[in-house]
Amino acid sequence: MTLTPAPEPVVPRPGSAAPPAADGPPAPECPQGPDSGPGPDADAGPLLPRAVCEAALTALLLFLIVTAVRWLVGPDPGSAAARPAVLGCVVGTLLALLMLSPPGRCSGGHLNPAVTLALWRLRAFPGREVVPYAVAQLAGSVSGVWCAGLVWGPAAGRPPVRHASVRADPAWGDAAVLAAEAGVLAGSTLMLAVLLASPGGRRVLPYAVGLTTALVIGVLGPLSGGSANPARQFGPALLAGDTGRLWVYVLGPAVGAVLGAWCAGRTGLCRPSSR
């Protein structure tokens, strides 16, 4: 799971403030905050460089996830109890670092199609850029997993690693996994709305994202799989030939993103200024 603000000037980088507009109507008060840039259709710079950054960051994230799973699971299959907690800490730390990196600041560091969808529904990201970002993220997922396979050889594709493809507990049916994936993204979208509403919240957002990701993987990893990110499962599932439940891991977060944004509006977390 990846939850990050949109690129500047749509959402300022953590710890920075966008300059006030010279004229024109005020921006929405939430989630962008009173000192953020123009609305979701504002020009945030050329799309292609930002989409390339999203693809590269997602590829790096998936490469490192496969690497972590390769060394956590491969050498000692008997140490299953500690894996979700350790993997959660690793992925949460990586996520925060990638968000704070220069490419992450360039693109907004979404790394998750559901997060991009949520930011659009929260009116913090241009709707016309949702599909290009999602395509870049999914392509980055496949390329990152493929590169990990080249580096680590057959061990990356064999059980129990399986290209780091997540699997739910056999007792969890499709509906339960779908509900868990949607619930995580709905709650995360509400967190996005709250943190993006103030400069202080934006400053701590990368760290909140990392902590949330670690908790989701640690708690839900052994149960639902704890993906909460279509890009997290897309590449691993394709290369592992484990696509039976891929639709659940794609649809669930998307539904949760839309539901969370709707709840943010209904509960007053998003109150657009009069135009």
PDB file of C-alpha atoms in Angstrom:
ATOM      1  CA  MET A   1       0.000   0.000   0.000  1.00  0.00           C
ATOM      2  CA  THR A   2       1.202   3.391  -0.946  1.00  0.00           C
ATOM      3  CA  LEU A   3      -0.375   6.754   0.166  1.00  0.00           C
ATOM      4  CA  THR A   4       1.311   9.980  -0.968  1.00  0.00           C
ATOM      5  CA  PRO A   5       0.365  13.495  -1.929  1.00  0.00           C
ATOM      6  CA  ALA A   6      -0.017  14.495  -5.545  1.00  0.00           C
ATOM      7  CA  PRO A   7       2.865  16.272  -7.304  1.00  0.00           C
ATOM      8  CA  GLU A   8       3.471  19.976  -7.014  1.00  0.00           C
ATOM      9  CA  PRO A   9       1.781  22.349  -7.475  1.00  0.00           C
ATOM     10  CA  VAL A  10      -1.367  20.279  -7.022  1.00  0.00           C
ATOM     11  CA  VAL A  11      -0.180  19.265  -3.551  1.00  0.00           C
ATOM     12  CA  PRO A  12       2.999  20.855  -2.155  1.00  0.00           C
ATOM     13  CA  ARG A  13       5.911  18.682  -1.150  1.00  0.00           C
ATOM     14  CA  PRO A  14       6.145  17.814   2.511  1.00  0.00           C
ATOM     15  CA  GLY A  15       7.348  20.817   4.441  1.00  0.00           C
ATOM     16  CA  SER A  16       6.855  23.333   1.647  1.00  0.00           C
ATOM     17  CA  ALA A  17       4.155  25.819   0.794  1.00  0.00           C
ATOM     18  CA  ALA A  18       3.001  26.800  -2.646  1.00  0.00           C
ATOM     19  CA  PRO A  19       3.006  30.491  -3.519  1.00  0.00           C
ATOM     20  CA  PRO A  20      -0.416  32.124  -3.523  1.00  0.00           C
ATOM     21  CA  ALA A  21      -2.186  32.502  -6.805  1.00  0.00           C
ATOM     22  CA  ALA A  22      -2.103  35.954  -8.317  1.00  0.00           C
ATOM     23  CA  ASP A  23      -5.762  35.861  -9.160  1.00  0.00           C
ATOM     24  CA  GLY A  24      -8.642  33.539  -9.819  1.00  0.00           C
ATOM     25  CA  PRO A  25     -10.986  31.585  -7.527  1.00  0.00           C
ATOM     26  CA  PRO A  26      -9.673  30.034  -4.311  1.00  0.00           C
ATOM     27  CA  ALA A  27      -8.652  26.392  -4.233  1.00  0.00           C
ATOM     28  CA  PRO A  28     -10.621  23.762  -2.313  1.00  0.00           C
ATOM     29  CA  GLU A  29      -9.920  23.882   1.407  1.00  0.00           C
ATOM     30  CA  CYS A  30      -9.511  20.111   1.658  1.00  0.00           C
ATOM     31  CA  PRO A  31      -7.560  17.976   1.037  1.00  0.00           C
ATOM     32  CA  GLN A  32      -5.151  20.404  -0.524  1.00  0.00           C
ATOM     33  CA  GLY A  33      -5.242  22.876   2.342  1.00  0.00           C
ATOM     34  CA  PRO A  34      -5.356  26.650   2.288  1.00  0.00           C
ATOM     35  CA  ASP A  35      -1.786  27.084   1.082  1.00  0.00           C
ATOM     36  CA  SER A  36      -1.779  24.511  -1.668  1.00  0.00           C
ATOM     37  CA  GLY A  37      -1.829  25.114  -5.361  1.00  0.00           C
ATOM     38  CA  PRO A  38      -4.679  25.283  -7.850  1.00  0.00           C
ATOM     39  CA  GLY A  39      -7.330  22.640  -8.341  1.00  0.00           C
ATOM     40  CA  PRO A  40      -7.017  19.170  -9.830  1.00  0.00           C
ATOM     41  CA  ASP A  41      -6.893  20.371 -13.419  1.00  0.00           C
ATOM     42  CA  ALA A  42      -3.913  22.631 -12.806  1.00  0.00           C
ATOM     43  CA  ASP A  43      -0.731  22.104 -14.811  1.00  0.00           C
ATOM     44  CA  ALA A  44       1.818  20.326 -12.609  1.00  0.00           C
ATOM     45  CA  GLY A  45       4.493  20.222 -15.302  1.00  0.00           C
ATOM     46  CA  PRO A  46       4.941  17.789 -18.188  1.00  0.00           C
ATOM     47  CA  LEU A  47       3.160  14.497 -17.610  1.00  0.00           C
ATOM     48  CA  LEU A  48       5.739  12.220 -19.248  1.00  0.00           C
ATOM     49  CA  PRO A  49       8.638  12.862 -16.822  1.00  0.00           C
ATOM     50  CA  ARG A  50       6.335  12.397 -13.850  1.00  0.00           C
ATOM     51  CA  ALA A  51       4.872   9.174 -15.259  1.00  0.00           C
ATOM     52  CA  VAL A  52       8.393   7.884 -15.914  1.00  0.00           C
ATOM     53  CA  CYS A  53       9.285   8.635 -12.291  1.00  0.00           C
ATOM     54  CA  GLU A  54       6.207   6.708 -11.145  1.00  0.00           C
ATOM     55  CA  ALA A  55       7.172   3.726 -13.294  1.00  0.00           C
ATOM     56  CA  ALA A  56      10.783   3.770 -12.104  1.00  0.00           C
ATOM     57  CA  LEU A  57       9.855   4.136  -8.432  1.00  0.00           C
ATOM     58  CA  THR A  58       7.288   1.341  -8.636  1.00  0.00           C
ATOM     59  CA  ALA A  59       9.798  -0.886 -10.413  1.00  0.00           C
ATOM     60  CA  LEU A  60      12.391  -0.209  -7.703  1.00  0.00           C
ATOM     61  CA  LEU A  61       9.841  -0.866  -4.957  1.00  0.00           C
ATOM     62  CA  LEU A  62       8.808  -4.219  -6.450  1.00  0.00           C
ATOM     63  CA  PHE A  63      12.411  -5.210  -7.112  1.00  0.00           C
ATOM     64  CA  LEU A  64      13.247  -4.584  -3.459  1.00  0.00           C
ATOM     65  CA  ILE A  65      10.103  -6.366  -2.251  1.00  0.00           C
ATOM     66  CA  VAL A  66      10.963  -9.479  -4.263  1.00  0.00           C
ATOM     67  CA  THR A  67      14.511  -9.234  -2.949  1.00  0.00           C
ATOM     68  CA  ALA A  68      13.298  -8.965   0.642  1.00  0.00           C
ATOM     69  CA  VAL A  69      10.924 -11.909   0.236  1.00  0.00           C
ATOM     70  CA  ARG A  70      13.679 -13.923  -1.471  1.00  0.00           C
ATOM     71  CA  TRP A  71      15.951 -13.567   1.540  1.00  0.00           C
ATOM     72  CA  LEU A  72      13.284 -13.683   4.235  1.00  0.00           C
ATOM     73  CA  VAL A  73      11.491 -16.734   2.902  1.00  0.00           C
ATOM     74  CA  GLY A  74      13.993 -18.574   0.742  1.00  0.00           C
ATOM     75  CA  PRO A  75      16.786 -19.428   3.189  1.00  0.00           C
ATOM     76  CA  ASP A  76      14.612 -20.505   6.135  1.00  0.00           C
ATOM     77  CA  PRO A  77      11.059 -21.576   5.289  1.00  0.00           C
ATOM     78  CA  GLY A  78      10.513 -22.474   8.943  1.00  0.00           C
ATOM     79  CA  SER A  79      10.623 -18.914  10.239  1.00  0.00           C
ATOM     80  CA  ALA A  80       7.143 -18.001   8.975  1.00  0.00           C
ATOM     81  CA  ALA A  81       5.935 -16.333  12.174  1.00  0.00           C
ATOM     82  CA  ALA A  82       8.271 -13.357  11.960  1.00  0.00           C
ATOM     83  CA  ARG A  83       8.074 -12.772   8.216  1.00  0.00           C
ATOM     84  CA  PRO A  84       5.027 -10.466   7.984  1.00  0.00           C
ATOM     85  CA  ALA A  85       6.280  -8.118  10.710  1.00  0.00           C
ATOM     86  CA  VAL A  86       9.808  -7.940   9.318  1.00  0.00           C
ATOM     87  CA  LEU A  87       8.594  -7.539   5.728  1.00  0.00           C
ATOM     88  CA  GLY A  88       6.164  -4.847   6.844  1.00  0.00           C
ATOM     89  CA  CYS A  89       8.941  -2.855   8.485  1.00  0.00           C
ATOM     90  CA  VAL A  90      11.133  -3.217   5.409  1.00  0.00           C
ATOM     91  CA  VAL A  91       8.433  -2.191   2.931  1.00  0.00           C
ATOM     92  CA  GLY A  92       7.175   0.665   5.129  1.00  0.00           C
ATOM     93  CA  THR A  93      10.686   2.094   5.404  1.00  0.00           C
ATOM     94  CA  LEU A  94      11.289   1.740   1.660  1.00  0.00           C
ATOM     95  CA  LEU A  95       8.017   3.449   0.901  1.00  0.00           C
ATOM     96  CA  ALA A  96       8.773   6.474   3.059  1.00  0.00           C
ATOM     97  CA  LEU A  97      12.254   6.803   1.548  1.00  0.00           C
ATOM     98  CA  LEU A  98      10.931   6.577  -2.014  1.00  0.00           C
ATOM     99  CA  MET A  99       8.285   9.205  -1.297  1.00  0.00           C
ATOM    100  CA  LEU A 100      10.940  11.578   0.063  1.00  0.00           C
ATOM    101  CA  SER A 101      13.380  10.946  -2.803  1.00  0.00           C
ATOM    102  CA  PRO A 102      13.769  13.490  -5.642  1.00  0.00           C
ATOM    103  CA  PRO A 103      11.854  11.281  -8.134  1.00  0.00           C
ATOM    104  CA  GLY A 104       9.119  10.832  -5.529  1.00  0.00           C
ATOM    105  CA  ARG A 105       8.836  14.583  -5.094  1.00  0.00           C
ATOM    106  CA  CYS A 106       8.741  14.994  -8.868  1.00  0.00           C
ATOM    107  CA  SER A 107       5.851  12.606  -9.465  1.00  0.00           C
ATOM    108  CA  GLY A 108       4.119  12.786  -6.091  1.00  0.00           C
ATOM    109  CA  GLY A 109       5.269   9.251  -5.282  1.00  0.00           C
ATOM    110  CA  HIS A 110       1.878   7.561  -5.525  1.00  0.00           C
ATOM    111  CA  LEU A 111       3.249   4.089  -6.446  1.00  0.00           C
ATOM    112  CA  ASN A 112      -0.278   2.761  -6.232  1.00  0.00           C
ATOM    113  CA  PRO A 113      -3.107   3.107  -8.797  1.00  0.00           C
ATOM    114  CA  ALA A 114      -5.668   3.118  -5.981  1.00  0.00           C
ATOM    115  CA  VAL A 115      -3.919   6.061  -4.321  1.00  0.00           C
ATOM    116  CA  THR A 116      -3.922   7.948  -7.622  1.00  0.00           C
ATOM    117  CA  LEU A 117      -7.650   7.234  -7.916  1.00  0.00           C
ATOM    118  CA  ALA A 118      -8.223   8.376  -4.331  1.00  0.00           C
ATOM    119  CA  LEU A 119      -6.337  11.644  -4.885  1.00  0.00           C
ATOM    120  CA  TRP A 120      -8.447  12.332  -7.954  1.00  0.00           C
ATOM    121  CA  ARG A 121     -11.669  11.691  -6.050  1.00  0.00           C
ATOM    122  CA  LEU A 122     -10.366  13.969  -3.293  1.00  0.00           C
ATOM    123  CA  ARG A 123      -9.820  16.613  -5.994  1.00  0.00           C
ATOM    124  CA  ALA A 124      -6.087  16.660  -5.343  1.00  0.00           C
ATOM    125  CA  PHE A 125      -5.003  15.183  -8.692  1.00  0.00           C
ATOM    126  CA  PRO A 126      -6.059  15.796 -12.315  1.00  0.00           C
ATOM    127  CA  GLY A 127      -8.509  13.240 -13.598  1.00  0.00           C
ATOM    128  CA  ARG A 128      -6.911  13.213 -17.039  1.00  0.00           C
ATOM    129  CA  GLU A 129      -3.678  11.884 -15.530  1.00  0.00           C
ATOM    130  CA  VAL A 130      -5.145   8.965 -13.583  1.00  0.00           C
ATOM    131  CA  VAL A 131      -4.883   6.441 -16.428  1.00  0.00           C
ATOM    132  CA  PRO A 132      -1.322   7.399 -17.487  1.00  0.00           C
ATOM    133  CA  TYR A 133      -0.163   7.148 -13.877  1.00  0.00           C
ATOM    134  CA  ALA A 134      -1.890   3.787 -13.384  1.00  0.00           C
ATOM    135  CA  VAL A 135      -0.376   2.390 -16.593  1.00  0.00           C
ATOM    136  CA  ALA A 136       3.068   3.587 -15.506  1.00  0.00           C
ATOM    137  CA  GLN A 137       2.672   2.015 -12.067  1.00  0.00           C
ATOM    138  CA  LEU A 138       1.518  -1.345 -13.419  1.00  0.00           C
ATOM    139  CA  ALA A 139       4.283  -1.372 -16.030  1.00  0.00           C
ATOM    140  CA  GLY A 140       6.795  -0.563 -13.317  1.00  0.00           C
ATOM    141  CA  SER A 141       5.451  -3.430 -11.240  1.00  0.00           C
ATOM    142  CA  VAL A 142       6.024  -5.951 -14.031  1.00  0.00           C
ATOM    143  CA  SER A 143       9.469  -4.635 -14.924  1.00  0.00           C
ATOM    144  CA  GLY A 144      10.621  -4.540 -11.297  1.00  0.00           C
ATOM    145  CA  VAL A 145       9.603  -8.148 -10.687  1.00  0.00           C
ATOM    146  CA  TRP A 146      11.168  -9.222 -13.987  1.00  0.00           C
ATOM    147  CA  CYS A 147      14.462  -7.546 -13.070  1.00  0.00           C
ATOM    148  CA  ALA A 148      14.419  -9.256  -9.688  1.00  0.00           C
ATOM    149  CA  GLY A 149      14.021 -12.572 -11.479  1.00  0.00           C
ATOM    150  CA  LEU A 150      17.049 -11.799 -13.619  1.00  0.00           C
ATOM    151  CA  VAL A 151      19.146 -10.934 -10.568  1.00  0.00           C
ATOM    152  CA  TRP A 152      18.080 -13.767  -8.264  1.00  0.00           C
ATOM    153  CA  GLY A 153      17.514 -16.429 -10.872  1.00  0.00           C
ATOM    154  CA  PRO A 154      15.118 -19.382 -10.516  1.00  0.00           C
ATOM    155  CA  ALA A 155      14.948 -18.935  -6.732  1.00  0.00           C
ATOM    156  CA  ALA A 156      12.775 -15.849  -7.227  1.00  0.00           C
ATOM    157  CA  GLY A 157      10.118 -17.790  -9.117  1.00  0.00           C
ATOM    158  CA  ARG A 158      10.044 -21.038  -7.197  1.00  0.00           C
ATOM    159  CA  PRO A 159       7.879 -21.651  -4.123  1.00  0.00           C
ATOM    160  CA  PRO A 160       7.773 -20.319  -1.507  1.00  0.00           C
ATOM    161  CA  VAL A 161       8.971 -17.009  -3.030  1.00  0.00           C
ATOM    162  CA  ARG A 162       6.851 -17.051  -6.240  1.00  0.00           C
ATOM    163  CA  HIS A 163       7.985 -13.566  -7.264  1.00  0.00           C
ATOM    164  CA  ALA A 164       6.584 -12.241  -3.939  1.00  0.00           C
ATOM    165  CA  SER A 165       3.009 -12.858  -5.052  1.00  0.00           C
ATOM    166  CA  VAL A 166       0.696 -12.493  -2.056  1.00  0.00           C
ATOM    167  CA  ARG A 167      -1.799 -15.181  -1.111  1.00  0.00           C
ATOM    168  CA  ALA A 168      -4.650 -15.070   1.346  1.00  0.00           C
ATOM    169  CA  ASP A 169      -5.258 -17.637   4.033  1.00  0.00           C
ATOM    170  CA  PRO A 170      -7.309 -20.524   2.542  1.00  0.00           C
ATOM    171  CA  ALA A 171     -10.088 -19.741   5.017  1.00  0.00           C
ATOM    172  CA  TRP A 172     -10.530 -16.298   3.466  1.00  0.00           C
ATOM    173  CA  GLY A 173     -12.889 -16.267   0.498  1.00  0.00           C
ATOM    174  CA  ASP A 174     -12.947 -13.728  -2.303  1.00  0.00           C
ATOM    175  CA  ALA A 175     -15.552 -11.573  -0.551  1.00  0.00           C
ATOM    176  CA  ALA A 176     -13.522 -11.403   2.658  1.00  0.00           C
ATOM    177  CA  VAL A 177     -10.326 -10.472   0.836  1.00  0.00           C
ATOM    178  CA  LEU A 178     -12.184  -7.886  -1.240  1.00  0.00           C
ATOM    179  CA  ALA A 179     -13.660  -6.337   1.906  1.00  0.00           C
ATOM    180  CA  ALA A 180     -10.262  -6.240   3.633  1.00  0.00           C
ATOM    181  CA  GLU A 181      -8.539  -4.630   0.650  1.00  0.00           C
ATOM    182  CA  ALA A 182     -11.345  -2.088   0.258  1.00  0.00           C
ATOM    183  CA  GLY A 183     -11.425  -1.332   3.972  1.00  0.00           C
ATOM    184  CA  VAL A 184      -7.699  -0.617   4.133  1.00  0.00           C
ATOM    185  CA  LEU A 185      -7.883   1.799   1.208  1.00  0.00           C
ATOM    186  CA  ALA A 186     -11.017   3.490   2.535  1.00  0.00           C
ATOM    187  CA  GLY A 187      -9.317   4.158   5.856  1.00  0.00           C
ATOM    188  CA  SER A 188      -6.107   5.220   4.149  1.00  0.00           C
ATOM    189  CA  THR A 189      -7.993   7.644   1.917  1.00  0.00           C
ATOM    190  CA  LEU A 190      -9.538   9.244   4.984  1.00  0.00           C
ATOM    191  CA  MET A 191      -6.035   9.543   6.432  1.00  0.00           C
ATOM    192  CA  LEU A 192      -4.952  11.197   3.195  1.00  0.00           C
ATOM    193  CA  ALA A 193      -7.758  13.726   3.415  1.00  0.00           C
ATOM    194  CA  VAL A 194      -6.894  14.616   7.015  1.00  0.00           C
ATOM    195  CA  LEU A 195      -3.130  14.898   6.526  1.00  0.00           C
ATOM    196  CA  LEU A 196      -3.326  16.797   3.244  1.00  0.00           C
ATOM    197  CA  ALA A 197      -5.540  19.405   4.870  1.00  0.00           C
ATOM    198  CA  SER A 198      -2.665  21.063   6.759  1.00  0.00           C
ATOM    199  CA  PRO A 199       1.031  21.809   6.183  1.00  0.00           C
ATOM    200  CA  GLY A 200       1.919  19.866   9.330  1.00  0.00           C
ATOM    201  CA  GLY A 201       0.015  16.840   8.091  1.00  0.00           C
ATOM    202  CA  ARG A 202       1.777  16.924   4.741  1.00  0.00           C
ATOM    203  CA  ARG A 203       5.144  17.006   6.484  1.00  0.00           C
ATOM    204  CA  VAL A 204       4.457  13.793   8.393  1.00  0.00           C
ATOM    205  CA  LEU A 205       2.627  12.062   5.538  1.00  0.00           C
ATOM    206  CA  PRO A 206       5.543   9.912   4.281  1.00  0.00           C
ATOM    207  CA  TYR A 207       6.160   8.610   7.788  1.00  0.00           C
ATOM    208  CA  ALA A 208       2.460   7.959   8.376  1.00  0.00           C
ATOM    209  CA  VAL A 209       2.357   6.061   5.083  1.00  0.00           C
ATOM    210  CA  GLY A 210       5.337   3.941   6.062  1.00  0.00           C
ATOM    211  CA  LEU A 211       3.880   3.117   9.468  1.00  0.00           C
ATOM    212  CA  THR A 212       0.456   2.310   8.029  1.00  0.00           C
ATOM    213  CA  THR A 213       1.998   0.055   5.400  1.00  0.00           C
ATOM    214  CA  ALA A 214       4.039  -1.803   8.006  1.00  0.00           C
ATOM    215  CA  LEU A 215       0.940  -2.387  10.135  1.00  0.00           C
ATOM    216  CA  VAL A 216      -1.177  -3.560   7.194  1.00  0.00           C
ATOM    217  CA  ILE A 217       1.440  -6.070   6.062  1.00  0.00           C
ATOM    218  CA  GLY A 218       2.169  -7.235   9.592  1.00  0.00           C
ATOM    219  CA  VAL A 219      -1.473  -7.700  10.580  1.00  0.00           C
ATOM    220  CA  LEU A 220      -3.262  -8.593   7.347  1.00  0.00           C
ATOM    221  CA  GLY A 221      -0.374 -10.250   5.508  1.00  0.00           C
ATOM    222  CA  PRO A 222      -1.047 -13.716   6.968  1.00  0.00           C
ATOM    223  CA  LEU A 223      -4.808 -13.294   6.514  1.00  0.00           C
ATOM    224  CA  SER A 224      -5.842 -11.434   3.361  1.00  0.00           C
ATOM    225  CA  GLY A 225      -2.372 -11.039   1.883  1.00  0.00           C
ATOM    226  CA  GLY A 226      -2.099  -7.385   2.932  1.00  0.00           C
ATOM    227  CA  SER A 227      -1.506  -5.992  -0.561  1.00  0.00           C
ATOM    228  CA  ALA A 228      -3.800  -2.918  -0.637  1.00  0.00           C
ATOM    229  CA  ASN A 229      -2.079  -1.877  -3.856  1.00  0.00           C
ATOM    230  CA  PRO A 230      -2.950  -3.219  -7.322  1.00  0.00           C
ATOM    231  CA  ALA A 231       0.632  -2.582  -8.479  1.00  0.00           C
ATOM    232  CA  ARG A 232       1.984  -4.583  -5.525  1.00  0.00           C
ATOM    233  CA  GLN A 233       0.234  -7.732  -6.749  1.00  0.00           C
ATOM    234  CA  PHE A 234       0.010  -7.112 -10.489  1.00  0.00           C
ATOM    235  CA  GLY A 235       3.589  -7.888 -11.544  1.00  0.00           C
ATOM    236  CA  PRO A 236       4.184 -10.705  -9.047  1.00  0.00           C
ATOM    237  CA  ALA A 237       0.903 -12.423  -9.921  1.00  0.00           C
ATOM    238  CA  LEU A 238       1.522 -12.215 -13.681  1.00  0.00           C
ATOM    239  CA  LEU A 239       5.049 -13.568 -13.537  1.00  0.00           C
ATOM    240  CA  ALA A 240       4.147 -16.247 -11.002  1.00  0.00           C
ATOM    241  CA  GLY A 241       1.088 -17.329 -13.002  1.00  0.00           C
ATOM    242  CA  ASP A 242      -0.973 -16.700  -9.876  1.00  0.00           C
ATOM    243  CA  THR A 243      -3.771 -14.655 -11.428  1.00  0.00           C
ATOM    244  CA  GLY A 244      -6.801 -16.451 -10.010  1.00  0.00           C
ATOM    245  CA  ARG A 245      -7.495 -13.763  -7.411  1.00  0.00           C
ATOM    246  CA  LEU A 246      -5.744 -10.884  -9.139  1.00  0.00           C
ATOM    247  CA  TRP A 247      -9.090  -9.217  -9.843  1.00  0.00           C
ATOM    248  CA  VAL A 248      -9.768  -9.062  -6.100  1.00  0.00           C
ATOM    249  CA  TYR A 249      -6.467  -7.312  -5.397  1.00  0.00           C
ATOM    250  CA  VAL A 250      -7.158  -4.829  -8.207  1.00  0.00           C
ATOM    251  CA  LEU A 251     -10.843  -4.144  -7.580  1.00  0.00           C
ATOM    252  CA  GLY A 252     -10.767  -4.059  -3.776  1.00  0.00           C
ATOM    253  CA  PRO A 253      -8.363  -1.117  -3.371  1.00  0.00           C
ATOM    254  CA  ALA A 254     -10.104   0.814  -6.164  1.00  0.00           C
ATOM    255  CA  VAL A 255     -13.480   0.395  -4.471  1.00  0.00           C
ATOM    256  CA  GLY A 256     -11.963   1.412  -1.147  1.00  0.00           C
ATOM    257  CA  ALA A 257     -10.407   4.534  -2.642  1.00  0.00           C
ATOM    258  CA  VAL A 258     -13.728   5.710  -4.062  1.00  0.00           C
ATOM    259  CA  LEU A 259     -15.593   4.834  -0.862  1.00  0.00           C
ATOM    260  CA  GLY A 260     -13.037   6.593   1.329  1.00  0.00           C
ATOM    261  CA  ALA A 261     -13.183   9.763  -0.763  1.00  0.00           C
ATOM    262  CA  TRP A 262     -16.982   9.690  -0.613  1.00  0.00           C
ATOM    263  CA  CYS A 263     -16.859   9.343   3.177  1.00  0.00           C
ATOM    264  CA  ALA A 264     -14.375  12.211   3.379  1.00  0.00           C
ATOM    265  CA  GLY A 265     -16.852  14.442   1.595  1.00  0.00           C
ATOM    266  CA  ARG A 266     -19.832  13.267   3.633  1.00  0.00           C
ATOM    267  CA  THR A 267     -18.085  13.726   6.971  1.00  0.00           C
ATOM    268  CA  GLY A 268     -16.894  17.230   6.168  1.00  0.00           C
ATOM    269  CA  LEU A 269     -13.210  16.382   5.728  1.00  0.00           C
ATOM    270  CA  CYS A 270     -13.510  17.873   2.252  1.00  0.00           C
ATOM    271  CA  ARG A 271     -15.300  21.202   2.137  1.00  0.00           C
ATOM    272  CA  PRO A 272     -14.771  22.944  -1.178  1.00  0.00           C
ATOM    273  CA  SER A 273     -14.712  26.730  -1.068  1.00  0.00           C
ATOM    274  CA  SER A 274     -17.456  28.544  -2.927  1.00  0.00           C
ATOM    275  CA  ARG A 275     -16.494  29.366  -6.484  1.00  0.00           C
TER     276      ARG A 275
END
